[in-house]
Amino acid sequence: MFKPISLLRFAPAIILVAGLASCDKKDNPDTVAPQLRKSIDYAKLSDTTTYANFFVDDAGAKTVDLSNGANRLLMFRAINTYNGTAVGTGATLDANVLKNMFANTSSPYSGSLASLNTSGVQLRSVTASSLAAADAEKERQTIEAGFTAIATASKSVSATASEGKAGKLGTYLVDEKGIEYGQIIQKGLIGAFQLDYISNVLLSDKSLAADNTTLVAGKKYTQLEQNWDEIYGILTANPIYGAKATATSSGESFIGSYIWEYNKDDFPKIHPALLKGRAAIVNNDATTLKAQVAILRSAMEKAVANAALGYLGKWKTAGTNTAAAAHAMGEGLGFIYSLRYAKLNGGDAAFSDGILTNLIYSAPNGFWGLTNAKIDAASTAIKTKFNIAG
């Protein structure tokens, strides 16, 4: 995983058609044009407005459905939890279980998550989904290669890792090259699933041009409203994004957490942008909608880039604490992989693979062959690409 050749590698302008001809509601009660709802006064939105409850139709019925996004977020969390059982309980992991969870095949979820099996959504199909089909499949297989790698490493969970030997470094499971695949899978999916699907698919011009005049059959929302709601569900499981943040914790998970940790300036802008974007969809206000799209896309890319830099820096400050250094590098490698989905800043596979090769793939001993010079070269490349000072 994350090695491009021989080894494992981690490797809708909104078109709100204001001039649509009126439809005959008697013949088709689900079709209304040009605007379905009463306009929303943006001034009524606040940092404490609960997203799921605020948006209603003229009859007062909720129009927000977060289930698709929320279910995908639960799947992501379940994969992460399963991976953690290796170091948590000494369990040997099964790559096929992870692949089934990723593709939601063979009823992989149980207990309180059993309903995910029939949810009709999965992670695999939306991972790297902004890419051409062949490229997307390559990235999906890269993620799956990570499943194989962590499953193999888990067989050595009772051993102490060292150069050339898989096992545990402190509380972290690494392979014989010192690579912590649990972190690479998690951070890789932050990029390949959350960043790419939200920023490059759901917030793309194509998706923003989705139907906003006709209710989805049997639902209270339009397709465009549902696209926006899915974003909310993928970003956060909280009624108000960011409301649980403290001085020491984001109260969020995955990319939602890293916006807090590595993009403090934009973190408080996320919930207002999610609310205002949804209101702009109701109002058929393309200008305001576009402004919120810009906030969200930029904030996520900045967080991922800063996180990559942050963990490269933590490798250096870890000093002789090999476990801390390996853990920092596992997170850093995953975020560097994810930079390929930072398309506002020109990120692509060549860019992130180039950095990964210089850091890890070019050295036969991987993590164990890292030097300050390699870390500095990677940091400089990221700062230059993302125009980050310092």
CSV table of C-alpha atoms in Angstrom, one decimal:
chain,number,residue,atom,x,y,z
A,1,MET,CA,0.0,0.0,0.0
A,2,PHE,CA,1.2,3.5,-0.9
A,3,LYS,CA,3.9,2.0,-3.1
A,4,PRO,CA,3.1,2.6,-6.7
A,5,ILE,CA,4.8,-0.2,-8.5
A,6,SER,CA,6.2,-3.3,-6.9
A,7,LEU,CA,5.0,-3.3,-3.3
A,8,LEU,CA,1.7,-2.5,-1.6
A,9,ARG,CA,0.7,1.1,-2.2
A,10,PHE,CA,-1.9,3.2,-0.4
A,11,ALA,CA,-1.9,3.2,-2.0
A,12,PRO,CA,-23.4,20.3,-8.9
A,13,ALA,CA,-22.3,25.9,-11.4
A,14,ILE,CA,-25.5,25.1,-9.9
A,15,ILE,CA,-28.2,25.2,-12.5
A,16,LEU,CA,-31.3,26.1,-10.6
A,17,VAL,CA,-33.6,26.4,-13.5
A,18,ALA,CA,-35.7,29.4,-12.5
A,19,GLY,CA,-37.5,29.4,-15.8
A,20,LEU,CA,-38.8,25.9,-15.8
A,21,ALA,CA,-42.4,25.6,-17.1
A,22,SER,CA,-44.9,25.1,-14.4
A,23,CYS,CA,-46.0,21.5,-13.8
A,24,ASP,CA,-49.5,20.3,-13.2
A,25,LYS,CA,-49.5,19.4,-9.5
A,26,LYS,CA,-52.8,17.6,-10.0
A,27,ASP,CA,-51.2,15.2,-12.4
A,28,ASN,CA,-47.8,15.0,-10.7
A,29,PRO,CA,-48.0,16.2,-7.1
A,30,ASP,CA,-44.2,15.7,-6.6
A,31,THR,CA,-43.3,18.3,-9.2
A,32,VAL,CA,-43.3,22.0,-8.4
A,33,ALA,CA,-41.4,24.8,-10.1
A,34,PRO,CA,-39.5,27.1,-9.8
A,35,GLN,CA,-39.1,27.0,-6.0
A,36,LEU,CA,-40.4,24.4,-3.7
A,37,ARG,CA,-40.3,26.1,-0.4
A,38,LYS,CA,-40.8,29.5,1.1
A,39,SER,CA,-37.6,31.5,1.1
A,40,ILE,CA,-35.4,31.3,4.2
A,41,ASP,CA,-34.1,34.4,5.9
A,42,TYR,CA,-30.3,33.8,6.3
A,43,ALA,CA,-30.4,36.0,9.4
A,44,LYS,CA,-32.4,33.2,11.1
A,45,LEU,CA,-29.5,30.9,10.9
A,46,SER,CA,-27.1,30.8,13.9
A,47,ASP,CA,-24.3,28.7,15.3
A,48,THR,CA,-26.8,26.9,17.4
A,49,THR,CA,-29.2,26.1,14.6
A,50,THR,CA,-29.7,22.3,14.4
A,51,TYR,CA,-29.3,21.3,10.8
A,52,ALA,CA,-31.6,18.3,10.7
A,53,ASN,CA,-34.6,20.1,12.3
A,54,PHE,CA,-34.4,23.5,10.7
A,55,PHE,CA,-35.3,22.7,7.1
A,56,VAL,CA,-39.0,21.9,6.7
A,57,ASP,CA,-41.5,22.0,3.9
A,58,ASP,CA,-44.6,24.3,3.8
A,59,ALA,CA,-46.5,21.7,5.8
A,60,GLY,CA,-43.9,21.7,8.5
A,61,ALA,CA,-42.4,18.3,7.6
A,62,LYS,CA,-38.7,17.8,7.8
A,63,THR,CA,-36.9,17.8,4.5
A,64,VAL,CA,-33.5,16.7,5.8
A,65,ASP,CA,-32.5,13.0,5.5
A,66,LEU,CA,-29.0,12.4,6.8
A,67,SER,CA,-29.1,8.6,6.6
A,68,ASN,CA,-27.0,7.9,3.5
A,69,GLY,CA,-24.1,10.1,4.8
A,70,ALA,CA,-24.5,8.9,8.4
A,71,ASN,CA,-24.5,5.3,7.3
A,72,ARG,CA,-21.3,5.8,5.4
A,73,LEU,CA,-19.7,7.5,8.3
A,74,LEU,CA,-20.7,4.5,10.5
A,75,MET,CA,-19.1,2.2,8.0
A,76,PHE,CA,-15.9,4.2,8.1
A,77,ARG,CA,-15.9,4.1,11.9
A,78,ALA,CA,-16.6,0.3,11.9
A,79,ILE,CA,-13.6,-0.4,9.7
A,80,ASN,CA,-11.4,1.8,12.0
A,81,THR,CA,-12.7,0.0,15.1
A,82,TYR,CA,-12.1,-3.4,13.6
A,83,ASN,CA,-8.6,-2.5,12.8
A,84,GLY,CA,-8.0,-1.4,16.3
A,85,THR,CA,-8.9,-4.8,17.7
A,86,ALA,CA,-5.5,-6.1,16.7
A,87,VAL,CA,-3.6,-4.0,19.2
A,88,GLY,CA,-6.6,-3.8,21.6
A,89,THR,CA,-7.2,-7.5,22.0
A,90,GLY,CA,-4.4,-9.2,20.1
A,91,ALA,CA,-6.9,-10.3,17.4
A,92,THR,CA,-5.7,-11.5,14.0
A,93,LEU,CA,-7.4,-9.4,11.4
A,94,ASP,CA,-9.1,-10.8,8.3
A,95,ALA,CA,-8.6,-8.8,5.1
A,96,ASN,CA,-11.8,-10.3,3.6
A,97,VAL,CA,-13.8,-9.0,6.5
A,98,LEU,CA,-12.4,-5.5,5.8
A,99,LYS,CA,-13.1,-5.8,2.1
A,100,ASN,CA,-16.7,-6.9,2.8
A,101,MET,CA,-17.1,-3.9,5.1
A,102,PHE,CA,-15.7,-1.6,2.5
A,103,ALA,CA,-18.0,-2.9,-0.2
A,104,ASN,CA,-20.9,-3.7,2.1
A,105,THR,CA,-21.1,-7.2,0.8
A,106,SER,CA,-21.8,-10.6,2.6
A,107,SER,CA,-23.6,-8.8,5.5
A,108,PRO,CA,-20.3,-7.8,7.3
A,109,TYR,CA,-22.0,-5.7,10.0
A,110,SER,CA,-23.5,-7.1,13.2
A,111,GLY,CA,-25.1,-6.0,16.5
A,112,SER,CA,-26.1,-2.3,16.6
A,113,LEU,CA,-24.6,-1.9,13.1
A,114,ALA,CA,-26.6,-4.7,11.5
A,115,SER,CA,-28.9,-2.3,9.7
A,116,LEU,CA,-26.0,-1.1,7.6
A,117,ASN,CA,-26.1,-4.4,5.7
A,118,THR,CA,-29.4,-3.3,4.1
A,119,SER,CA,-28.7,0.4,4.0
A,120,GLY,CA,-28.1,0.4,0.2
A,121,VAL,CA,-24.9,2.3,0.5
A,122,GLN,CA,-21.2,1.4,0.7
A,123,LEU,CA,-17.9,3.1,0.9
A,124,ARG,CA,-16.1,1.4,-2.0
A,125,SER,CA,-18.3,2.9,-4.7
A,126,VAL,CA,-17.8,6.4,-3.5
A,127,THR,CA,-14.1,6.1,-2.8
A,128,ALA,CA,-12.0,8.0,-5.3
A,129,SER,CA,-15.2,8.4,-7.3
A,130,SER,CA,-14.2,11.8,-8.8
A,131,LEU,CA,-11.6,9.9,-10.9
A,132,ALA,CA,-12.0,8.2,-14.2
A,133,ALA,CA,-13.2,4.6,-13.7
A,134,ALA,CA,-9.9,2.9,-14.2
A,135,ASP,CA,-8.1,5.3,-11.9
A,136,ALA,CA,-10.8,5.1,-9.3
A,137,GLU,CA,-10.6,1.3,-9.3
A,138,LYS,CA,-6.8,1.5,-8.9
A,139,GLU,CA,-7.2,3.7,-5.8
A,140,ARG,CA,-9.9,1.3,-4.3
A,141,GLN,CA,-7.5,-1.6,-4.8
A,142,THR,CA,-4.8,0.5,-3.0
A,143,ILE,CA,-7.1,0.8,0.0
A,144,GLU,CA,-7.8,-2.9,-0.1
A,145,ALA,CA,-4.1,-3.6,-0.3
A,146,GLY,CA,-3.9,-1.8,3.0
A,147,PHE,CA,-6.4,-4.2,4.4
A,148,THR,CA,-4.2,-7.1,3.4
A,149,ALA,CA,-1.2,-5.4,4.8
A,150,ILE,CA,-2.7,-4.8,8.2
A,151,ALA,CA,-4.1,-8.3,8.3
A,152,THR,CA,-0.6,-9.7,7.7
A,153,ALA,CA,1.0,-7.4,10.3
A,154,SER,CA,-1.7,-8.5,12.9
A,155,LYS,CA,-0.3,-12.0,12.8
A,156,SER,CA,2.8,-10.5,14.6
A,157,VAL,CA,0.9,-8.4,17.1
A,158,SER,CA,2.4,-10.3,20.0
A,159,ALA,CA,5.9,-9.6,18.8
A,160,THR,CA,8.0,-6.5,19.4
A,161,ALA,CA,8.7,-4.7,16.1
A,162,SER,CA,12.1,-3.8,14.9
A,163,GLU,CA,13.7,-3.0,11.6
A,164,GLY,CA,12.8,-5.9,9.3
A,165,LYS,CA,10.4,-7.4,11.8
A,166,ALA,CA,6.6,-6.7,12.1
A,167,GLY,CA,5.0,-6.3,15.5
A,168,LYS,CA,4.1,-3.7,18.0
A,169,LEU,CA,6.1,-0.5,18.7
A,170,GLY,CA,4.7,0.7,22.0
A,171,THR,CA,1.0,0.4,21.4
A,172,TYR,CA,1.2,0.6,17.6
A,173,LEU,CA,1.0,-2.3,15.1
A,174,VAL,CA,3.5,-1.9,12.3
A,175,ASP,CA,4.8,-4.1,9.5
A,176,GLU,CA,8.4,-5.1,8.9
A,177,LYS,CA,9.1,-1.7,7.3
A,178,GLY,CA,7.7,0.2,10.3
A,179,ILE,CA,4.5,1.2,8.5
A,180,GLU,CA,1.4,1.5,10.7
A,181,TYR,CA,-1.3,0.5,8.3
A,182,GLY,CA,-4.2,1.2,10.7
A,183,GLN,CA,-3.3,4.9,10.4
A,184,ILE,CA,-2.7,4.8,6.7
A,185,ILE,CA,-6.1,3.2,6.1
A,186,GLN,CA,-7.8,5.7,8.3
A,187,LYS,CA,-6.1,8.8,6.9
A,188,GLY,CA,-6.2,7.4,3.4
A,189,LEU,CA,-10.0,7.1,3.6
A,190,ILE,CA,-10.2,10.6,5.0
A,191,GLY,CA,-8.8,11.6,1.6
A,192,ALA,CA,-10.2,9.0,-0.8
A,193,PHE,CA,-13.7,8.9,0.8
A,194,GLN,CA,-14.4,12.0,2.8
A,195,LEU,CA,-12.4,14.7,1.0
A,196,ASP,CA,-12.9,13.3,-2.6
A,197,TYR,CA,-16.5,12.4,-2.3
A,198,ILE,CA,-17.6,15.6,-0.6
A,199,SER,CA,-15.3,18.1,-2.3
A,200,ASN,CA,-14.9,16.7,-5.7
A,201,VAL,CA,-18.2,14.9,-6.2
A,202,LEU,CA,-21.0,16.2,-4.1
A,203,LEU,CA,-19.7,19.8,-4.3
A,204,SER,CA,-18.8,19.6,-8.0
A,205,ASP,CA,-20.7,21.6,-10.6
A,206,LYS,CA,-22.3,18.4,-11.9
A,207,SER,CA,-23.8,17.5,-8.5
A,208,LEU,CA,-24.8,21.1,-7.8
A,209,ALA,CA,-26.8,21.0,-11.0
A,210,ALA,CA,-29.0,18.2,-9.6
A,211,ASP,CA,-32.7,18.6,-9.8
A,212,ASN,CA,-34.0,21.1,-7.3
A,213,THR,CA,-37.5,21.5,-8.5
A,214,THR,CA,-38.9,17.9,-8.2
A,215,LEU,CA,-39.1,15.8,-5.1
A,216,VAL,CA,-37.4,12.5,-5.2
A,217,ALA,CA,-40.1,9.9,-5.4
A,218,GLY,CA,-41.6,9.2,-2.0
A,219,LYS,CA,-39.3,11.7,-0.3
A,220,LYS,CA,-39.6,15.2,1.1
A,221,TYR,CA,-36.5,16.4,-0.5
A,222,THR,CA,-35.1,17.2,-3.9
A,223,GLN,CA,-32.0,15.5,-5.2
A,224,LEU,CA,-29.9,18.6,-4.7
A,225,GLU,CA,-31.1,18.9,-1.1
A,226,GLN,CA,-30.2,15.3,-0.5
A,227,ASN,CA,-26.7,15.8,-2.0
A,228,TRP,CA,-26.1,18.5,0.5
A,229,ASP,CA,-27.6,16.5,3.4
A,230,GLU,CA,-25.3,13.6,2.6
A,231,ILE,CA,-22.3,16.0,3.0
A,232,TYR,CA,-23.5,16.8,6.5
A,233,GLY,CA,-24.0,13.2,7.4
A,234,ILE,CA,-20.5,12.3,6.2
A,235,LEU,CA,-18.8,15.2,8.1
A,236,THR,CA,-20.4,14.8,11.5
A,237,ALA,CA,-22.6,12.6,13.6
A,238,ASN,CA,-23.4,15.6,15.8
A,239,PRO,CA,-26.6,17.7,15.5
A,240,ILE,CA,-24.5,20.9,15.4
A,241,TYR,CA,-21.1,20.4,13.8
A,242,GLY,CA,-18.4,21.7,16.1
A,243,ALA,CA,-20.6,22.3,19.1
A,244,LYS,CA,-18.9,19.7,21.2
A,245,ALA,CA,-15.4,21.2,20.7
A,246,THR,CA,-13.4,22.1,23.8
A,247,ALA,CA,-10.0,23.5,24.2
A,248,THR,CA,-8.5,20.0,24.0
A,249,SER,CA,-11.0,18.1,21.8
A,250,SER,CA,-12.8,18.6,18.6
A,251,GLY,CA,-15.9,16.5,19.5
A,252,GLU,CA,-15.8,15.4,15.9
A,253,SER,CA,-14.2,12.4,14.1
A,254,PHE,CA,-12.0,11.8,11.0
A,255,ILE,CA,-11.8,14.9,8.7
A,256,GLY,CA,-14.2,16.8,11.0
A,257,SER,CA,-11.7,16.4,13.7
A,258,TYR,CA,-8.7,17.4,11.6
A,259,ILE,CA,-10.3,20.6,10.5
A,260,TRP,CA,-10.4,21.5,14.2
A,261,GLU,CA,-6.8,20.4,14.8
A,262,TYR,CA,-5.1,21.7,11.7
A,263,ASN,CA,-7.3,24.5,10.4
A,264,LYS,CA,-8.5,26.4,13.4
A,265,ASP,CA,-9.3,29.5,11.3
A,266,ASP,CA,-11.9,27.7,9.2
A,267,PHE,CA,-13.3,25.3,11.9
A,268,PRO,CA,-16.0,27.8,13.1
A,269,LYS,CA,-17.0,28.5,9.5
A,270,ILE,CA,-18.1,25.0,8.7
A,271,HIS,CA,-21.5,24.7,10.5
A,272,PRO,CA,-22.6,28.2,9.2
A,273,ALA,CA,-21.6,27.2,5.7
A,274,LEU,CA,-23.5,23.9,5.9
A,275,LEU,CA,-26.6,25.7,7.1
A,276,LYS,CA,-26.3,28.6,4.7
A,277,GLY,CA,-25.7,26.3,1.7
A,278,ARG,CA,-28.8,24.3,2.5
A,279,ALA,CA,-30.8,27.5,2.9
A,280,ALA,CA,-29.4,28.8,-0.4
A,281,ILE,CA,-30.6,25.6,-2.1
A,282,VAL,CA,-34.1,26.3,-0.7
A,283,ASN,CA,-33.9,29.9,-2.0
A,284,ASN,CA,-32.5,28.9,-5.4
A,285,ASP,CA,-29.7,31.3,-4.6
A,286,ALA,CA,-26.8,30.1,-6.7
A,287,THR,CA,-24.4,32.9,-5.7
A,288,THR,CA,-24.7,32.2,-1.9
A,289,LEU,CA,-24.5,28.5,-2.5
A,290,LYS,CA,-21.3,28.8,-4.4
A,291,ALA,CA,-19.8,30.9,-1.7
A,292,GLN,CA,-20.5,28.1,0.9
A,293,VAL,CA,-19.0,25.5,-1.5
A,294,ALA,CA,-15.8,27.5,-1.6
A,295,ILE,CA,-15.6,27.7,2.2
A,296,LEU,CA,-16.1,24.0,2.6
A,297,ARG,CA,-13.7,22.8,-0.1
A,298,SER,CA,-10.9,25.1,0.9
A,299,ALA,CA,-11.2,24.3,4.6
A,300,MET,CA,-11.0,20.6,4.0
A,301,GLU,CA,-8.0,20.8,1.7
A,302,LYS,CA,-6.1,23.1,4.0
A,303,ALA,CA,-6.7,20.8,7.0
A,304,VAL,CA,-5.4,17.8,5.1
A,305,ALA,CA,-2.3,19.6,3.9
A,306,ASN,CA,-1.6,21.0,7.3
A,307,ALA,CA,-2.1,17.6,8.9
A,308,ALA,CA,0.5,16.1,6.5
A,309,LEU,CA,2.9,18.8,7.5
A,310,GLY,CA,2.1,18.4,11.2
A,311,TYR,CA,2.9,14.7,11.3
A,312,LEU,CA,6.1,15.1,9.3
A,313,GLY,CA,7.1,17.6,12.0
A,314,LYS,CA,6.1,15.2,14.8
A,315,TRP,CA,8.4,12.5,13.3
A,316,LYS,CA,11.3,15.0,13.8
A,317,THR,CA,10.3,16.0,17.3
A,318,ALA,CA,9.8,12.3,18.4
A,319,GLY,CA,13.5,12.0,18.6
A,320,THR,CA,14.5,8.6,19.9
A,321,ASN,CA,11.0,7.7,20.8
A,322,THR,CA,10.7,5.2,17.9
A,323,ALA,CA,7.0,4.3,18.7
A,324,ALA,CA,6.0,7.9,18.6
A,325,ALA,CA,8.0,8.5,15.4
A,326,ALA,CA,6.4,5.5,13.6
A,327,HIS,CA,2.9,6.5,14.7
A,328,ALA,CA,3.5,10.1,13.4
A,329,MET,CA,4.8,8.7,10.2
A,330,GLY,CA,1.8,6.4,9.7
A,331,GLU,CA,-0.6,9.3,10.1
A,332,GLY,CA,1.6,11.5,7.9
A,333,LEU,CA,1.9,9.0,5.1
A,334,GLY,CA,-1.9,8.6,5.0
A,335,PHE,CA,-2.4,12.3,4.8
A,336,ILE,CA,0.2,12.6,2.1
A,337,TYR,CA,-1.6,9.9,0.1
A,338,SER,CA,-4.8,12.0,0.5
A,339,LEU,CA,-3.2,15.1,-1.0
A,340,ARG,CA,-4.0,13.6,-4.4
A,341,TYR,CA,-7.7,14.5,-3.8
A,342,ALA,CA,-6.9,18.2,-2.9
A,343,LYS,CA,-7.8,19.3,-6.4
A,344,LEU,CA,-8.3,23.0,-5.6
A,345,ASN,CA,-4.6,23.1,-5.0
A,346,GLY,CA,-3.7,20.9,-7.9
A,347,GLY,CA,-3.2,17.7,-6.0
A,348,ASP,CA,-3.0,14.5,-7.9
A,349,ALA,CA,-1.5,11.0,-7.7
A,350,ALA,CA,1.8,12.0,-9.2
A,351,PHE,CA,2.3,14.6,-6.6
A,352,SER,CA,1.5,12.5,-3.5
A,353,ASP,CA,3.2,9.4,-4.9
A,354,GLY,CA,6.3,11.4,-5.6
A,355,ILE,CA,6.6,12.5,-2.0
A,356,LEU,CA,5.8,9.0,-0.7
A,357,THR,CA,8.4,7.5,-2.9
A,358,ASN,CA,11.1,9.9,-1.7
A,359,LEU,CA,10.1,9.3,1.9
A,360,ILE,CA,9.5,5.6,2.1
A,361,TYR,CA,9.4,3.6,-1.1
A,362,SER,CA,12.9,4.4,-2.3
A,363,ALA,CA,14.3,2.9,0.9
A,364,PRO,CA,14.2,-0.9,1.3
A,365,ASN,CA,13.7,-0.5,5.0
A,366,GLY,CA,10.9,2.1,4.7
A,367,PHE,CA,10.3,4.0,8.0
A,368,TRP,CA,13.6,2.8,9.3
A,369,GLY,CA,15.4,4.6,6.5
A,370,LEU,CA,13.9,8.1,7.2
A,371,THR,CA,16.2,11.1,7.6
A,372,ASN,CA,15.7,14.7,8.5
A,373,ALA,CA,16.6,15.6,4.9
A,374,LYS,CA,13.8,13.4,3.5
A,375,ILE,CA,11.3,14.9,5.9
A,376,ASP,CA,12.4,18.4,5.1
A,377,ALA,CA,12.1,17.8,1.3
A,378,ALA,CA,8.6,16.4,1.7
A,379,SER,CA,7.6,19.4,3.9
A,380,THR,CA,9.0,21.9,1.4
A,381,ALA,CA,7.1,20.2,-1.5
A,382,ILE,CA,3.8,20.4,0.4
A,383,LYS,CA,4.3,24.0,1.5
A,384,THR,CA,5.1,25.0,-2.0
A,385,LYS,CA,2.1,23.2,-3.5
A,386,PHE,CA,-0.4,24.5,-1.0
A,387,ASN,CA,1.2,27.9,-0.6
A,388,ILE,CA,1.8,27.5,3.1
A,389,ALA,CA,4.2,29.8,4.7
A,390,GLY,CA,6.8,28.8,7.2
